[in-house]
Tab-separated table of C-alpha atoms in Angstrom:
chain	number	residue	atom	x	y	z
A	1	UNK	CA	0.174	0.009	-0.006
A	2	UNK	CA	1.286	3.278	-1.463
A	3	UNK	CA	1.673	6.199	1.667
A	4	UNK	CA	1.973	9.828	0.830
A	5	UNK	CA	4.844	11.569	2.203
A	6	UNK	CA	4.311	14.510	3.778
A	7	UNK	CA	5.895	17.751	3.512
A	8	UNK	CA	8.924	19.232	5.052
A	9	UNK	CA	8.323	20.188	8.863
A	10	UNK	CA	8.459	24.482	9.034
A	11	UNK	CA	8.187	26.970	11.586
A	12	UNK	CA	5.327	28.326	11.373
A	13	UNK	CA	4.434	32.001	12.909
A	14	UNK	CA	0.330	32.522	13.040
A	15	UNK	CA	-0.464	35.945	13.889
A	16	UNK	CA	-3.613	37.226	13.840
A	17	UNK	CA	-6.466	38.819	16.467
A	18	UNK	CA	-9.187	36.767	16.160
A	19	UNK	CA	-7.480	34.274	19.195
A	20	UNK	CA	-9.884	31.339	18.553
A	21	UNK	CA	-8.781	31.022	14.757
A	22	UNK	CA	-5.087	31.336	15.164
A	23	UNK	CA	-4.849	28.697	18.233
A	24	UNK	CA	-7.372	26.119	16.056
A	25	UNK	CA	-4.950	27.322	13.061
A	26	UNK	CA	-1.974	26.518	14.747
A	27	UNK	CA	-3.232	23.294	16.342
A	28	UNK	CA	-3.786	21.885	12.868
A	29	UNK	CA	-0.510	23.287	11.628
A	30	UNK	CA	0.845	21.136	15.442
A	31	UNK	CA	-1.112	17.808	14.103
A	32	UNK	CA	0.351	17.823	10.667
A	33	UNK	CA	4.008	17.872	12.057
A	34	UNK	CA	4.937	21.387	11.498
A	35	UNK	CA	6.122	23.755	14.397
A	36	UNK	CA	4.067	26.740	15.466
A	37	UNK	CA	4.016	30.216	17.276
A	38	UNK	CA	0.811	32.449	17.574
A	39	UNK	CA	0.689	36.082	18.464
A	40	UNK	CA	-2.369	38.062	18.742
A	41	UNK	CA	-1.141	41.488	17.087
A	42	UNK	CA	0.687	43.220	15.313
A	43	UNK	CA	3.821	44.225	17.885
A	44	UNK	CA	3.472	40.902	19.278
A	45	UNK	CA	3.837	38.809	15.785
A	46	UNK	CA	6.842	41.130	15.532
A	47	UNK	CA	8.470	40.013	18.524
A	48	UNK	CA	7.712	36.454	18.454
A	49	UNK	CA	8.965	36.693	14.318
A	50	UNK	CA	12.157	37.336	15.915
A	51	UNK	CA	12.427	35.060	18.762
A	52	UNK	CA	10.896	32.051	16.877
A	53	UNK	CA	12.809	32.550	13.728
A	54	UNK	CA	10.191	31.275	11.179
A	55	UNK	CA	10.328	29.625	8.174
A	56	UNK	CA	6.755	30.938	7.088
A	57	UNK	CA	4.206	33.664	8.723
A	58	UNK	CA	0.019	33.192	8.870
A	59	UNK	CA	-0.422	37.033	8.752
A	60	UNK	CA	-3.537	38.438	9.651
A	61	UNK	CA	-4.325	42.295	7.799
A	62	UNK	CA	-6.762	43.620	9.856
A	63	UNK	CA	-5.693	43.773	13.263
A	64	UNK	CA	-5.768	46.646	15.336
A	65	UNK	CA	-2.815	49.104	16.562
A	66	UNK	CA	-0.177	47.775	14.298
A	67	UNK	CA	-1.802	45.948	11.013
A	68	UNK	CA	0.020	42.855	8.810
A	69	UNK	CA	0.969	45.757	6.316
A	70	UNK	CA	3.083	47.054	9.024
A	71	UNK	CA	4.520	44.473	10.803
A	72	UNK	CA	5.423	42.928	6.779
A	73	UNK	CA	7.243	46.285	6.567
A	74	UNK	CA	9.035	46.054	9.941
A	75	UNK	CA	9.881	42.669	9.215
A	76	UNK	CA	11.259	42.724	5.673
A	77	UNK	CA	13.210	46.028	6.931
A	78	UNK	CA	14.877	43.741	9.668
A	79	UNK	CA	18.176	42.576	7.249
A	80	UNK	CA	19.774	40.429	10.120
A	81	UNK	CA	16.854	38.238	10.434
A	82	UNK	CA	16.545	35.477	8.149
A	83	UNK	CA	13.524	36.640	6.448
A	84	UNK	CA	10.537	34.046	6.006
A	85	UNK	CA	7.649	33.731	3.577
A	86	UNK	CA	5.015	35.802	4.535
A	87	UNK	CA	1.396	34.842	3.703
A	88	UNK	CA	-1.238	37.596	3.996
A	89	UNK	CA	-4.136	35.156	5.327
A	90	UNK	CA	-7.055	37.493	5.715
A	91	UNK	CA	-10.922	38.167	3.924
A	92	UNK	CA	-9.919	41.141	2.353
A	93	UNK	CA	-9.901	39.787	-1.643
A	94	UNK	CA	-10.277	43.426	-3.473
A	95	UNK	CA	-7.462	43.671	-6.375
A	96	UNK	CA	-6.445	46.514	-4.736
A	97	UNK	CA	-5.592	44.565	-1.116
A	98	UNK	CA	-3.894	41.991	-3.798
A	99	UNK	CA	-1.561	44.179	-5.800
A	100	UNK	CA	-0.765	45.867	-1.902
A	101	UNK	CA	0.232	42.657	-0.445
A	102	UNK	CA	2.399	41.857	-3.129
A	103	UNK	CA	4.090	45.527	-3.255
A	104	UNK	CA	4.338	45.138	0.168
A	105	UNK	CA	6.853	41.871	0.593
A	106	UNK	CA	4.152	39.452	0.689
A	107	UNK	CA	4.567	36.083	-1.193
A	108	UNK	CA	1.363	35.020	-1.299
A	109	UNK	CA	-2.539	35.539	-0.590
A	110	UNK	CA	-4.882	33.730	1.535
A	111	UNK	CA	-8.682	34.367	1.921
A	112	UNK	CA	-10.418	33.786	4.613
A	113	UNK	CA	-12.521	31.083	5.491
A	114	UNK	CA	-9.323	28.633	3.990
A	115	UNK	CA	-9.987	25.264	3.409
A	116	UNK	CA	-7.223	23.217	5.985
A	117	UNK	CA	-5.957	21.546	3.272
A	118	UNK	CA	-5.772	24.681	1.375
A	119	UNK	CA	-3.923	26.097	4.382
A	120	UNK	CA	-1.408	23.606	4.511
A	121	UNK	CA	-0.336	23.247	1.260
A	122	UNK	CA	0.215	26.763	0.653
A	123	UNK	CA	2.178	26.651	3.647
A	124	UNK	CA	4.172	23.636	2.320
A	125	UNK	CA	5.078	24.871	-1.131
A	126	UNK	CA	5.861	28.571	0.021
A	127	UNK	CA	9.066	30.166	0.132
A	128	UNK	CA	9.708	34.050	0.753
A	129	UNK	CA	11.984	34.628	-2.844
A	130	UNK	CA	14.990	37.369	-2.104
């Protein structure tokens, strides 16, 4: 019987002010062998990215105080830090937002709610292109 091989485990940081959504996403990624950390806001997300050194960050855009665009901008300016892949994980799906995420240093854009299989596939295949 052939079994599908799991993609390589990654370090994934989930940054979202919706605690339940962030926690559930991280728990599901953990079940599939990824190592996760969670931050519930932009400032906390920046600190966690420096401390945790993720391969991928699932980053909500619409957070209070420090939004996902500001987080991405700050992280991309940290030249001493290994640059993670940034995935905008947001309910915003308009053309302007997609253009803004692309121009703002994001590597991909995923609209929520999303199927967990789609999240897994995107985490497995997204890398930061420098």
